[in-house]
């Protein structure tokens, strides 16, 4: 979820930069309106988009889960290490959501209160309410609210302006961003997008009124008086002090040349770049999920399923080779547990029979020195045995007597066998730094491998290696 949120924020930032740098100063108000409405929503959908062709065109990286290696002790148990504190992100989001909903309701009832206190004012084209003792002016949906203290001349210009807001349904745009602000209350870019479109609404209305009225008189009307207006984010206010200068500058601009509409094509390479990222990120997400599962295993997350998985891993490690029936059951378990089932890239269907799914989608797995010339399955078994033996032989199980390390400790190690056969990107997680350093040291000592291949290309392969260290 955190990854998804960061992606949407990054995408919205890119779209906003394109708007501010290239589009904001143009007078294509309708196009800009569509852009500001479309791109924030597109940013929410793009992280879910996968294009297989893009993913296949880029050299893949695969993650292989190795069985646990037992070092330092002769007995095994199912006891899990004590887990650490996990920040309550969901509770924080729900709290912000409830506060945002409360604030929205508060602002809505402020408008309702103004509506009740206001009197009807007859107008042939719009519903108009006069606010007693006020010189404010704003629109909410199909109703225009005017301060009763405004002069007739002021009302004439304001009503022309507010009529544009009513006819073009500008309030719906602001309500859309109010919903986004409630759900994504933590995302500052949603607030920026709402301010941009609110300003665009004013530019649009100003331009159309200036075409119907004498422009200099309209300038004077905006600058003639200081007006007090309550700021509510989902109403179109006529007298927004921070916008007056920008509105006048935009009114003075001549209409943009049609050739400048080509600027909107800038969105295409931006979207293409995002699609490449999201399509390729799906593979890394698989590795991330496996890493998270391993970390939960290491940190002792209080889950019956994780405890059972830990027991299964240790049982497999203790038994060594699985029977054909056990292998079939394990493969089906993984398929049924995954969100993509048999479409998971870690499996390759043979004849459409799920009972015959291959263990991994790699055509040729990396090979440990001395395991060459064997079948893929035999090479996997040889690789696993060699790595386990190497770790057991080289892991330093002696710890100082005053060390805080006690009992059984779990270490989650990840490393990459590159397309040149080198061991790189070694990292580990454990409760104690001494165990992390020792695990990284041992894995870095692994010999150079024969690289794995997929579809005729040498590929990087990610490995997850759980190590169970037990004090004698």
mmCIF file of N, CA, C and O in Angstrom, residues 62-65 284-295 334 344 346 414 462 464:
data_model
loop_
_atom_site.group_PDB
_atom_site.id
_atom_site.type_symbol
_atom_site.label_atom_id
_atom_site.label_comp_id
_atom_site.label_asym_id
_atom_site.label_seq_id
_atom_site.Cartn_x
_atom_site.Cartn_y
_atom_site.Cartn_z
ATOM 1 N N UNK A 62 14.243 -12.735 -11.296
ATOM 2 C CA UNK A 62 13.361 -13.671 -10.628
ATOM 3 C C UNK A 62 13.840 -13.915 -9.198
ATOM 4 O O UNK A 62 15.023 -13.822 -8.896
ATOM 5 N N UNK A 63 12.904 -14.271 -8.337
ATOM 6 C CA UNK A 63 13.226 -14.580 -6.960
ATOM 7 C C UNK A 63 12.937 -16.053 -6.696
ATOM 8 O O UNK A 63 11.852 -16.532 -6.994
ATOM 9 N N UNK A 64 13.909 -16.750 -6.135
ATOM 10 C CA UNK A 64 13.753 -18.161 -5.806
ATOM 11 C C UNK A 64 13.876 -18.303 -4.296
ATOM 12 O O UNK A 64 14.851 -17.822 -3.699
ATOM 13 N N UNK A 65 12.897 -18.937 -3.682
ATOM 14 C CA UNK A 65 12.913 -19.159 -2.243
ATOM 15 C C UNK A 65 13.647 -20.463 -1.947
ATOM 16 O O UNK A 65 13.214 -21.544 -2.357
ATOM 17 N N UNK A 284 9.079 -6.609 -9.547
ATOM 18 C CA UNK A 284 9.720 -6.279 -8.284
ATOM 19 C C UNK A 284 8.754 -6.401 -7.132
ATOM 20 O O UNK A 284 9.148 -6.678 -6.006
ATOM 21 N N UNK A 285 7.450 -6.207 -7.395
ATOM 22 C CA UNK A 285 6.463 -6.368 -6.337
ATOM 23 C C UNK A 285 6.420 -7.797 -5.843
ATOM 24 O O UNK A 285 6.214 -8.055 -4.658
ATOM 25 N N UNK A 286 6.604 -8.777 -6.784
ATOM 26 C CA UNK A 286 6.623 -10.168 -6.371
ATOM 27 C C UNK A 286 7.767 -10.408 -5.399
ATOM 28 O O UNK A 286 7.608 -11.026 -4.352
ATOM 29 N N UNK A 287 8.939 -9.870 -5.769
ATOM 30 C CA UNK A 287 10.086 -10.030 -4.887
ATOM 31 C C UNK A 287 9.873 -9.321 -3.567
ATOM 32 O O UNK A 287 10.255 -9.819 -2.505
ATOM 33 N N UNK A 288 9.240 -8.145 -3.616
ATOM 34 C CA UNK A 288 8.981 -7.393 -2.386
ATOM 35 C C UNK A 288 8.053 -8.153 -1.469
ATOM 36 O O UNK A 288 8.261 -8.205 -0.256
ATOM 37 N N UNK A 289 7.008 -8.758 -2.053
ATOM 38 C CA UNK A 289 6.077 -9.523 -1.233
ATOM 39 C C UNK A 289 6.775 -10.695 -0.576
ATOM 40 O O UNK A 289 6.533 -11.006 0.591
ATOM 41 N N UNK A 290 7.663 -11.371 -1.335
ATOM 42 C CA UNK A 290 8.368 -12.483 -0.755
ATOM 43 C C UNK A 290 9.313 -12.019 0.340
ATOM 44 O O UNK A 290 9.491 -12.684 1.353
ATOM 45 N N UNK A 291 9.943 -10.850 0.123
ATOM 46 C CA UNK A 291 10.809 -10.300 1.149
ATOM 47 C C UNK A 291 10.021 -9.983 2.402
ATOM 48 O O UNK A 291 10.456 -10.253 3.518
ATOM 49 N N UNK A 292 8.846 -9.363 2.220
ATOM 50 C CA UNK A 292 8.018 -9.027 3.381
ATOM 51 C C UNK A 292 7.612 -10.269 4.146
ATOM 52 O O UNK A 292 7.606 -10.280 5.376
ATOM 53 N N UNK A 293 7.271 -11.329 3.405
ATOM 54 C CA UNK A 293 6.898 -12.567 4.075
ATOM 55 C C UNK A 293 8.067 -13.127 4.871
ATOM 56 O O UNK A 293 7.893 -13.614 5.983
ATOM 57 N N UNK A 294 9.253 -13.047 4.268
ATOM 58 C CA UNK A 294 10.435 -13.532 4.983
ATOM 59 C C UNK A 294 10.714 -12.691 6.210
ATOM 60 O O UNK A 294 11.097 -13.195 7.256
ATOM 61 N N UNK A 295 10.514 -11.355 6.079
ATOM 62 C CA UNK A 295 10.738 -10.482 7.225
ATOM 63 C C UNK A 295 9.755 -10.768 8.343
ATOM 64 O O UNK A 295 10.109 -10.741 9.533
ATOM 65 N N UNK A 334 0.791 -23.170 -3.545
ATOM 66 C CA UNK A 334 1.282 -21.852 -3.945
ATOM 67 C C UNK A 334 0.369 -21.219 -4.980
ATOM 68 O O UNK A 334 0.069 -20.027 -4.936
ATOM 69 N N UNK A 344 0.621 -16.839 -12.507
ATOM 70 C CA UNK A 344 1.787 -16.307 -11.809
ATOM 71 C C UNK A 344 3.047 -16.598 -12.616
ATOM 72 O O UNK A 344 3.240 -17.716 -13.106
ATOM 73 N N UNK A 346 5.874 -17.209 -11.750
ATOM 74 C CA UNK A 346 6.745 -18.214 -11.169
ATOM 75 C C UNK A 346 6.312 -19.622 -11.578
ATOM 76 O O UNK A 346 6.844 -20.602 -11.092
ATOM 77 N N UNK A 414 18.868 -12.134 1.504
ATOM 78 C CA UNK A 414 18.551 -12.023 0.080
ATOM 79 C C UNK A 414 19.840 -11.696 -0.669
ATOM 80 O O UNK A 414 20.661 -10.896 -0.196
ATOM 81 N N UNK A 462 17.154 -13.461 -8.234
ATOM 82 C CA UNK A 462 17.115 -13.094 -6.816
ATOM 83 C C UNK A 462 16.820 -14.343 -5.981
ATOM 84 O O UNK A 462 15.929 -15.125 -6.299
ATOM 85 N N UNK A 464 16.132 -15.874 -1.965
ATOM 86 C CA UNK A 464 15.807 -15.640 -0.555
ATOM 87 C C UNK A 464 16.264 -16.867 0.222
ATOM 88 O O UNK A 464 15.851 -17.991 -0.074
#
